[in-house]
Tab-separated table of C-alpha atoms in Angstrom:
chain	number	residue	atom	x	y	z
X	1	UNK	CA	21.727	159.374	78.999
X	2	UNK	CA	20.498	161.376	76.007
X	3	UNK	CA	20.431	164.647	74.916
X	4	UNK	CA	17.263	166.471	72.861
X	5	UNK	CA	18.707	168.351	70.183
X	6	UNK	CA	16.232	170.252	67.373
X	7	UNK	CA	13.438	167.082	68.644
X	8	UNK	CA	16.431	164.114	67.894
X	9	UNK	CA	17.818	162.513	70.816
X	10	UNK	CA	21.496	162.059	71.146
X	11	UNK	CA	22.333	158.964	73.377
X	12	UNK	CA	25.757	160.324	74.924
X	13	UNK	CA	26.342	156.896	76.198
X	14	UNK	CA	26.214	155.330	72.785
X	15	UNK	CA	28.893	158.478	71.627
X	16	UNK	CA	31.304	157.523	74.784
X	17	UNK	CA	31.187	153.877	73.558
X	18	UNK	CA	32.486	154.629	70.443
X	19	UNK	CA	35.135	157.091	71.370
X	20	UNK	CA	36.506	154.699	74.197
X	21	UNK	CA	36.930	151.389	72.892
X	22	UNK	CA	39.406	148.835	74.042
X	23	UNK	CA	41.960	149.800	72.835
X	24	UNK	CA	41.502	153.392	74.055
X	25	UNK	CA	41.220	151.661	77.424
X	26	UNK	CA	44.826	149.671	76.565
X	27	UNK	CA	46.179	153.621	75.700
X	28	UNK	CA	44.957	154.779	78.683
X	29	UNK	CA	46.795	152.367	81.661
X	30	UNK	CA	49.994	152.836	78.965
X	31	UNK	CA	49.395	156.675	79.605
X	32	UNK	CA	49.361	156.295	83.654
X	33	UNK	CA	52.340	154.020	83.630
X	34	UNK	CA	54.258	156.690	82.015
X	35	UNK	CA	53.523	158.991	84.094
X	36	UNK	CA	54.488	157.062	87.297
X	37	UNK	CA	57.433	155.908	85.352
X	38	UNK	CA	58.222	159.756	84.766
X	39	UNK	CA	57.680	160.824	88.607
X	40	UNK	CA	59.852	157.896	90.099
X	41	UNK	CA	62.996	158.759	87.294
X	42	UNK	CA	62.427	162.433	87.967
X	43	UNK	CA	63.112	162.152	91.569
X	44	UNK	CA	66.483	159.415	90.934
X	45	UNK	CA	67.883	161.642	88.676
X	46	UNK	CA	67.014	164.940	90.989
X	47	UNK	CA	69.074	167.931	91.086
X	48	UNK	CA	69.561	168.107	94.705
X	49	UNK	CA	69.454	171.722	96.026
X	50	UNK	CA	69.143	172.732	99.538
X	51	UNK	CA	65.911	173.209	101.140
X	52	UNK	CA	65.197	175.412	104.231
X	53	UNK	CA	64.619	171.936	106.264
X	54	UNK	CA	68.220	170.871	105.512
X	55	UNK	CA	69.930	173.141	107.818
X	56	UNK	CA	73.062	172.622	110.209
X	57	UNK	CA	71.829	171.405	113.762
X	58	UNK	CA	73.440	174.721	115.228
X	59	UNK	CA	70.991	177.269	112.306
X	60	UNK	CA	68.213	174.745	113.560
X	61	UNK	CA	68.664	175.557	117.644
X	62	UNK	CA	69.032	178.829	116.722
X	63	UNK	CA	66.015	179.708	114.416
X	64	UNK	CA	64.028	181.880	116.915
X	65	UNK	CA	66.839	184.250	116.485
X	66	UNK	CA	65.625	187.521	114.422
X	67	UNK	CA	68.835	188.307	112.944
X	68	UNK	CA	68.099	192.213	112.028
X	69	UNK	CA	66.792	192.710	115.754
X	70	UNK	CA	70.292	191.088	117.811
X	71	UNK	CA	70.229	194.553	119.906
X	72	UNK	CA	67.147	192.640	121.932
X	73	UNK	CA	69.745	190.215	123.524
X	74	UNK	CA	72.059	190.934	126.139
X	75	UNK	CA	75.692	190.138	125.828
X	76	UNK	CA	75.383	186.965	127.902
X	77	UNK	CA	72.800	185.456	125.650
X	78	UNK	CA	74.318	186.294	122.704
X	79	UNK	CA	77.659	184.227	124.067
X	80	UNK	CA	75.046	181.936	125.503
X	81	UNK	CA	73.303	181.301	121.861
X	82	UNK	CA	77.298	180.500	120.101
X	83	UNK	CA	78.211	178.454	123.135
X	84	UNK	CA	75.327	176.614	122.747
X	85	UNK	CA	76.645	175.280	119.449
X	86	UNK	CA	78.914	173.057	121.322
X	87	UNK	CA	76.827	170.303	123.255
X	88	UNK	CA	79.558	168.480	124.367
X	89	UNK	CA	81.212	169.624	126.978
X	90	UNK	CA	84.513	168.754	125.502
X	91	UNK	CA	84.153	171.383	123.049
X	92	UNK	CA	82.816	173.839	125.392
X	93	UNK	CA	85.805	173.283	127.455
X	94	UNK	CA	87.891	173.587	124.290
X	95	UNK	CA	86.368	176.906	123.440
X	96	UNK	CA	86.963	178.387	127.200
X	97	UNK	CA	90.457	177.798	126.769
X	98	UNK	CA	90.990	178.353	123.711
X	99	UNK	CA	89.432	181.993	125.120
X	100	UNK	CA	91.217	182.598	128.263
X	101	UNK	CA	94.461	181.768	126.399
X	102	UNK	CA	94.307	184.612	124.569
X	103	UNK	CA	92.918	186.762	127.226
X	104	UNK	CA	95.717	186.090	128.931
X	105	UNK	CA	98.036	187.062	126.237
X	106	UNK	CA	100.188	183.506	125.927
X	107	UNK	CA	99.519	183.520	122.158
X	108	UNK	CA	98.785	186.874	120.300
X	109	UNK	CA	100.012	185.926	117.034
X	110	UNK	CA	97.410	183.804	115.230
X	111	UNK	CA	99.338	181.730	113.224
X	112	UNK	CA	100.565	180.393	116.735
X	113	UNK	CA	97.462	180.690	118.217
X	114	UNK	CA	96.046	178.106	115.568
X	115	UNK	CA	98.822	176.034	116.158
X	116	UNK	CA	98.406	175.705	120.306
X	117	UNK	CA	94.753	175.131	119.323
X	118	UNK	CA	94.920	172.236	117.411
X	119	UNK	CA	97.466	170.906	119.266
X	120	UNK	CA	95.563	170.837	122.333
X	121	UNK	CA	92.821	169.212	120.286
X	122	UNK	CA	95.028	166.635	120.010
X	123	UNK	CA	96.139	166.055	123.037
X	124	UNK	CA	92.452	166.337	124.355
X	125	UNK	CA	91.619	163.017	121.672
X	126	UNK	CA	94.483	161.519	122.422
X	127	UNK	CA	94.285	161.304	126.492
X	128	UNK	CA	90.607	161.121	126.184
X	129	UNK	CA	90.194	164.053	128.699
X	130	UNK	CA	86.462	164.956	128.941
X	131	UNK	CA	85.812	168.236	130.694
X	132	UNK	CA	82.812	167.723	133.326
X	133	UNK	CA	79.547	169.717	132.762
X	134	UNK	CA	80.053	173.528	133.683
X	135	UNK	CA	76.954	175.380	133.840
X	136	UNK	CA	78.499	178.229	134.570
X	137	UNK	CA	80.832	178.286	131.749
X	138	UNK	CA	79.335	181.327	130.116
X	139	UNK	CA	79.208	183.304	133.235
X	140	UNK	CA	82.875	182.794	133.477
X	141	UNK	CA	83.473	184.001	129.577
X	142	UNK	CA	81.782	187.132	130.048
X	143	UNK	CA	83.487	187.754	133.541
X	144	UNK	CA	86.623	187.362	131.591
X	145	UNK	CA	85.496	189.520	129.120
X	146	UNK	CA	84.856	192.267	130.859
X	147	UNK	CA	88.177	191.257	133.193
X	148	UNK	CA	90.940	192.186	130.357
X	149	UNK	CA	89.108	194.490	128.250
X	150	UNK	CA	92.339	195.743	127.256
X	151	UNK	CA	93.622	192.325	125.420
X	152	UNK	CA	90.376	191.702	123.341
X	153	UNK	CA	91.740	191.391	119.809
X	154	UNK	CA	92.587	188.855	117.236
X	155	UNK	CA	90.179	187.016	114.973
X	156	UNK	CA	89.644	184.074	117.337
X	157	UNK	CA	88.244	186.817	120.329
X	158	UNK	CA	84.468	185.803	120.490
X	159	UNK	CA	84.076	189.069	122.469
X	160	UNK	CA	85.156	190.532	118.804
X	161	UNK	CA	82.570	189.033	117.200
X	162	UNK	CA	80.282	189.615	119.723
X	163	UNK	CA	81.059	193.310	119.205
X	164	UNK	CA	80.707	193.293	116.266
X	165	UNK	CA	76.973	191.813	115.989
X	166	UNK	CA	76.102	194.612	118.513
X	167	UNK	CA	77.419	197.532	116.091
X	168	UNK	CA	75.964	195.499	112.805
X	169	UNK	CA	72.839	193.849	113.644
X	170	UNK	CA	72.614	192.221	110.299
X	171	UNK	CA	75.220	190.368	110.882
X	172	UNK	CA	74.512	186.562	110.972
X	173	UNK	CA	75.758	184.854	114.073
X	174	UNK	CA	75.776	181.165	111.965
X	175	UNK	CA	77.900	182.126	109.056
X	176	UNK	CA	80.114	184.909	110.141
X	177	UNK	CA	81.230	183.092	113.450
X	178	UNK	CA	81.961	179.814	111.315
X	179	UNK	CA	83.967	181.757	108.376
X	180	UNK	CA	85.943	184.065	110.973
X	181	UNK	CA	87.580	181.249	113.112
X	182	UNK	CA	90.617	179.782	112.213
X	183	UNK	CA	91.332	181.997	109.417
X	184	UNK	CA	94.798	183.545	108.468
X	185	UNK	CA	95.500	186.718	108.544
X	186	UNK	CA	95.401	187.778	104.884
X	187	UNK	CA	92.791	185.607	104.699
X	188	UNK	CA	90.982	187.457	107.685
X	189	UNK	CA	91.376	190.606	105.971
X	190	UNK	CA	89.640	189.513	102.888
X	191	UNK	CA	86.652	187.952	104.515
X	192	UNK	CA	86.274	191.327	106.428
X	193	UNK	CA	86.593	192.956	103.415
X	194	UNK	CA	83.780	190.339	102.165
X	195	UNK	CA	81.304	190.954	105.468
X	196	UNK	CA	81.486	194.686	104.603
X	197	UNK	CA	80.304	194.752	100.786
X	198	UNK	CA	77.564	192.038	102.792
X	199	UNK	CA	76.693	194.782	105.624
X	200	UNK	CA	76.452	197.817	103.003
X	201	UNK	CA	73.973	196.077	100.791
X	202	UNK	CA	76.703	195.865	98.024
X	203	UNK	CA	77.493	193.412	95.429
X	204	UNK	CA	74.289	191.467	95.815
X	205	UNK	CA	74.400	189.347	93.001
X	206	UNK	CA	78.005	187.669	94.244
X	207	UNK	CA	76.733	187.717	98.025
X	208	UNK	CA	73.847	185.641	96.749
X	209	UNK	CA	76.132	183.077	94.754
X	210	UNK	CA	78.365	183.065	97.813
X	211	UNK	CA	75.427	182.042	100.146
X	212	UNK	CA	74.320	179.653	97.530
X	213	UNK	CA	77.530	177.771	97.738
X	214	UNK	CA	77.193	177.660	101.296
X	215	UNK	CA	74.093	176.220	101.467
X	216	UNK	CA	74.574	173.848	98.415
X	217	UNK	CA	78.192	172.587	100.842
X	218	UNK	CA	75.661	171.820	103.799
X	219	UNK	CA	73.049	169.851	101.617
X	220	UNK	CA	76.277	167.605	100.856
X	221	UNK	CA	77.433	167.901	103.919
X	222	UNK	CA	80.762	168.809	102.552
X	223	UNK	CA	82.783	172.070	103.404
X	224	UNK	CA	83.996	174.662	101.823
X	225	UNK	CA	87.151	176.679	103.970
X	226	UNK	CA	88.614	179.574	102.994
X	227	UNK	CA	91.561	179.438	100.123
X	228	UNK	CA	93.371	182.199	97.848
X	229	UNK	CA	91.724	182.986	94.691
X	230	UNK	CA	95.317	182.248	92.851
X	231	UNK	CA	94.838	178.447	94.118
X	232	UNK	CA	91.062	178.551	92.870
X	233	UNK	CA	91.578	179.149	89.815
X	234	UNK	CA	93.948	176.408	89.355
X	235	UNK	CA	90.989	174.408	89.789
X	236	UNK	CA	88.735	176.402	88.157
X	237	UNK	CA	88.437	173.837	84.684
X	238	UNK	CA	86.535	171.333	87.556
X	239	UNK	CA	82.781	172.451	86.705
X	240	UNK	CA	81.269	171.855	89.955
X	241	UNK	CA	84.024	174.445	91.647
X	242	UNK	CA	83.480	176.662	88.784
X	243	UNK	CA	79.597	176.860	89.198
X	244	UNK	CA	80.017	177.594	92.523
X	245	UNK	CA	82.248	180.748	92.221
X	246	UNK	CA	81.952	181.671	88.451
X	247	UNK	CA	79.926	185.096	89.381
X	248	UNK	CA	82.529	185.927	92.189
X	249	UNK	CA	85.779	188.359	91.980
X	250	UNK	CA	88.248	188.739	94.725
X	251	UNK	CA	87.920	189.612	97.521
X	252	UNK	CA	84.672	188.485	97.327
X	253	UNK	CA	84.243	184.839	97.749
X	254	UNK	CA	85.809	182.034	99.552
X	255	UNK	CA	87.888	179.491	98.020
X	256	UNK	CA	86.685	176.204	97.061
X	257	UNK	CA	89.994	173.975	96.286
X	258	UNK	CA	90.280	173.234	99.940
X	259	UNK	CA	87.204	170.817	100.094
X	260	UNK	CA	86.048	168.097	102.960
X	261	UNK	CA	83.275	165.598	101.782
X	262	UNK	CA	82.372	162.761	104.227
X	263	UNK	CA	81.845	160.658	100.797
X	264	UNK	CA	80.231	157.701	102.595
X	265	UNK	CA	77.159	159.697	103.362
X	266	UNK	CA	77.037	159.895	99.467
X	267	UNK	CA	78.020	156.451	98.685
X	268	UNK	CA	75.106	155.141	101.190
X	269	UNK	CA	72.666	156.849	98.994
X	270	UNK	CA	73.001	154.834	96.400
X	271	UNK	CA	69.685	155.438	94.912
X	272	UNK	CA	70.578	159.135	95.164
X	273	UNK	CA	71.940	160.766	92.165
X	274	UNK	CA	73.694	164.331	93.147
X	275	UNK	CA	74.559	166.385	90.078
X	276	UNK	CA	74.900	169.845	89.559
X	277	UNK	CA	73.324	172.337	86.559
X	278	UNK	CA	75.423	170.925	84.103
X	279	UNK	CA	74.610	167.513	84.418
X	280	UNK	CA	78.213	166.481	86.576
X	281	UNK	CA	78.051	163.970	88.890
X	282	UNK	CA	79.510	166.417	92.172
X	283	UNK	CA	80.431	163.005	93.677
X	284	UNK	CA	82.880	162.511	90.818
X	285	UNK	CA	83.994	165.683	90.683
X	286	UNK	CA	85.068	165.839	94.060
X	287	UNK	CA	87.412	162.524	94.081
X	288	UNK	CA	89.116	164.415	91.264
X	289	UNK	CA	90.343	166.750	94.135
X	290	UNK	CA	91.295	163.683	96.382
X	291	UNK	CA	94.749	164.205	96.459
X	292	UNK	CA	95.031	167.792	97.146
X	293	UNK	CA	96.375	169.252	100.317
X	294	UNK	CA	96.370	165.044	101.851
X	295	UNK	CA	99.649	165.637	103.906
X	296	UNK	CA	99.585	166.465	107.347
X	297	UNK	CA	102.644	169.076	108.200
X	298	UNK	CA	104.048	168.515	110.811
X	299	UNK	CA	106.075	171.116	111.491
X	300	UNK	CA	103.617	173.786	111.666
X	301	UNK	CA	101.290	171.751	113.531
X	302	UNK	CA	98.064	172.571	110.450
X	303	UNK	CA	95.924	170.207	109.692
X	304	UNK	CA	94.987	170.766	106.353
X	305	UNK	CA	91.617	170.309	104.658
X	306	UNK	CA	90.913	167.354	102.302
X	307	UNK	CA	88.743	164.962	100.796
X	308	UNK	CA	88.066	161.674	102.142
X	309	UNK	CA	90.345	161.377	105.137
X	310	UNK	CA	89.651	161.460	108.883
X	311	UNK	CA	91.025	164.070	110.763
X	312	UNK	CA	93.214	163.027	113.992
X	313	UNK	CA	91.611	165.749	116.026
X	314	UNK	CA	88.111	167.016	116.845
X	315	UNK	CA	87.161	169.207	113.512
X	316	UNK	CA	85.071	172.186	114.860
X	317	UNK	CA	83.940	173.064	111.492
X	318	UNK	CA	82.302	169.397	111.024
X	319	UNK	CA	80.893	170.090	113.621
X	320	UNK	CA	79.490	173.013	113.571
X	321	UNK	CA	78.590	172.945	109.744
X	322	UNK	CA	77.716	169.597	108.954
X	323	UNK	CA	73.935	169.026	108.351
X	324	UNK	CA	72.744	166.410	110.958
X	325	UNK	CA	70.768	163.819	109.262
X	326	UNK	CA	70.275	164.728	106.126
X	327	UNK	CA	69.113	161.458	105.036
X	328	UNK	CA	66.132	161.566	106.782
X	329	UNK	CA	64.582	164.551	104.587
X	330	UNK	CA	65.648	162.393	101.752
X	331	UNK	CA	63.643	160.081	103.053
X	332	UNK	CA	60.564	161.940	103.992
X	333	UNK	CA	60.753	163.732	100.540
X	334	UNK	CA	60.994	160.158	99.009
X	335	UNK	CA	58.050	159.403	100.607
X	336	UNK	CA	56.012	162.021	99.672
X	337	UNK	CA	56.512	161.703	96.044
X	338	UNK	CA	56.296	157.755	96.125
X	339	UNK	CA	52.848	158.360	98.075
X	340	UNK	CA	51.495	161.197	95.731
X	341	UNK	CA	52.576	158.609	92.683
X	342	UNK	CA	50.568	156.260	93.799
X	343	UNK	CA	47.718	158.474	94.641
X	344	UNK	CA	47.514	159.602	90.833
X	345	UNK	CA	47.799	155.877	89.754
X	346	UNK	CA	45.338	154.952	92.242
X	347	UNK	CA	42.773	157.852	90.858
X	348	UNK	CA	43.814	156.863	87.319
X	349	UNK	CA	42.904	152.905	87.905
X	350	UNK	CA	39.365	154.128	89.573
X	351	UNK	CA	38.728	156.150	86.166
X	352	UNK	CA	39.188	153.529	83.932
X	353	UNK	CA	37.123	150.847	86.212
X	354	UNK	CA	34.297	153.667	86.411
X	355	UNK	CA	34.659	154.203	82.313
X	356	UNK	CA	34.941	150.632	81.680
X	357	UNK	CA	31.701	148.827	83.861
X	358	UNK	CA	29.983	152.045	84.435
X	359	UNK	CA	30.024	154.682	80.937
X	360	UNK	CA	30.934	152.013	78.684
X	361	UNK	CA	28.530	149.154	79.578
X	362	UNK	CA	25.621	148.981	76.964
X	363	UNK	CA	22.561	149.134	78.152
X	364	UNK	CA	19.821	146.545	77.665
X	365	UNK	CA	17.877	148.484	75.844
X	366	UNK	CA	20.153	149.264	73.262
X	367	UNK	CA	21.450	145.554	72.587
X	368	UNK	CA	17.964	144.140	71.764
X	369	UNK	CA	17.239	147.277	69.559
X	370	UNK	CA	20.568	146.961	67.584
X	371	UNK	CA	20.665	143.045	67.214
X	372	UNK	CA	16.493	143.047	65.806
X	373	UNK	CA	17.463	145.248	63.356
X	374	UNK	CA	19.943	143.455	62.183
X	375	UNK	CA	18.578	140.577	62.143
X	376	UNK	CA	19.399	138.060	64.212
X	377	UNK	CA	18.034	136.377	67.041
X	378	UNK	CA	17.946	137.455	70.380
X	379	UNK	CA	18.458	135.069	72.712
X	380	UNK	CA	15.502	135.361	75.899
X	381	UNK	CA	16.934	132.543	78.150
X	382	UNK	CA	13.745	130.493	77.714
């Protein structure tokens, strides 16, 4: 290829030659190793933040829901779309009693309440009693509603919350039901406290570190309960608890010294490396808080929440917070970075055959002019 320039030809071809020589060529496949070198160690060593894929299986069933129009849906639906949360019917079964108890007026303190809950949980696990499918179950809740109007209180009253969506539409049904049940009652008061700055449009900057915690828990599939600030801040010199709640005051966050990991999901991922914004391994971190809260009392009848011990009843919150395979958007995402790697390297390779047999092959022509003139023989095969 040549270019006419002021009547001189410039042979481009001849120019490319000289730029790309071998070792240009050597430079080159150097170059695209690094870079797939570069993409593979960038994804090991990610900084694993949740993604709008990695959601709790309950936020997943319940995505159609347009959470600043809940007015559209009746009362039933609304107890239909939380029920729905439980698929097995031993927790739906758990749930109706827990509800008529308190309809009923056995328990109206919630301390006791709690108690009578898990301890039925217990006994549920422990007799392996497995309530039969009820499709009707949700009929009966809102006939019992509506039957003792009069004895709808407490924190643990999904009639409450209900309520409360209706007067608030903002209101999310995920988060709010989850925080709200099972909590004590100075605790209660400072998570209402909490949903009000949310519902006003107040303190935006710690509402958005609050749901940032949450949503970094569920990508870990760990869980973050409720706690006073006083026993926070004990912990506060761990880096991972204080990234998480750094930006909040009292009474607006949640507690993070009460923690529950399910560290084998980490462990399995061994070619997963989970660290937060300073560099700390979270995996790490947490084991540091393995031996708080790890003894069972017994004479209140509380389970309390820890790190890397099963519980001996059914754990609602697991349940209802947990992400459900989390792994397999690792996976996919894996993928998708391992197949655009080798795209690039596949592209790269093609360039450098194409500028090796193709741009930088001399041409005929060019050979027999540059060996005559310097004289030596050229060889014509005869």
């Amino acid at each position: 290829m040549t270019v006419s320039n002021n009547d001189e030809e410039i042979d481009l071809g001849k120019i490319i030659r000289k730029i790309f020589k071998e070792k240009h060529i050597i430079f080159l496949c150097v170059f695209s190793c690094f870079v797939l070198s570069l993409t593979y160690i960038q994804f090991r060593n990610v900084k694993y933040k949740t993604t709008a894929t990695l959601t709790p299986p309950l936020e997943r069933d319940l995505e159609s829901i347009d959470y600043f129009s809940l007015t559209k849906y009746s009362r039933e639906e609304l107890l239909s779309k939380i029920f729905f949360i439980a698929k097995n019917e031993t927790y739906r079964k758990d749930f109706y009693t827990l509800y008529k108890t308190e309809l009923n007026g056995i328990s109206s303190n919630s301390d006791n309440l709690y108690k009578t809950f898990n301890e039925s949980l217990h006994i549920f696990q422990q007799e392996k009693i497995f309530a039969k499918e009820n499709s009707n179950l949700f009929k009966q809740v809102v006939n019992l509603e509506f039957e003792y109007p009069d004895k709808i209180n407490g924190p643990f009253i999904l009639s409450e919350y209900i309520n409360n969506i209706e007067k608030h539409v903002r209101l999310s049904i995920l988060e709010e039901f989850i925080r709200l049940k099972g909590l004590k009652e100075e605790q209660l008061q400072r998570e209402k406290t909490l949903l009000l700055f949310k519902l006003e449009g107040k303190r935006k900057n710690e509402i958005a570190k609050l749901e940032e915690a949450f949503s970094l828990a569920q990508a870990l599939n760990l869980h973050i309960f409720s706690d006073t600030f006083s026993n926070l801040e004990e912990n506060s010199k761990n880096s991972f608890v204080l990234d998480l709640t750094k930006e909040l005051k009292p009474p607006y966050l949640l507690g993070t010294k009460a923690l529950t990991v399910q560290l084998n999901n980490l462990r399995n991922r061994q070619d997963l490396t989970i660290v937060d914004d300073e560099g700390i391994n979270i995996e790490t971190e947490l084991l540091k808080l393995s031996q708080i809260d790890q003894e069972y009392d017994s004479a209140t009848g509380n389970y309390p929440e820890y790190i890397g011990k099963q519980f001996s009843h059914i754990n609602f919150l697991e349940v209802l917070t947990s992400p459900s395979v989390p792994t397999e958007h690792l996976d996919k995402k894996k993928g998708v970075i391992l197949s655009v790697s080798l795209l690039i390297g596949l592209m790269l390779g093609l360039f450098l055959i194409f500028m090796k047999f193709v741009l930088l092959q001399p041409d005929k022509k060019d050979n027999s002019n540059d060996l005559s003139k310097e004289g030596k023989p050229i060889y014509t095969g005869s």
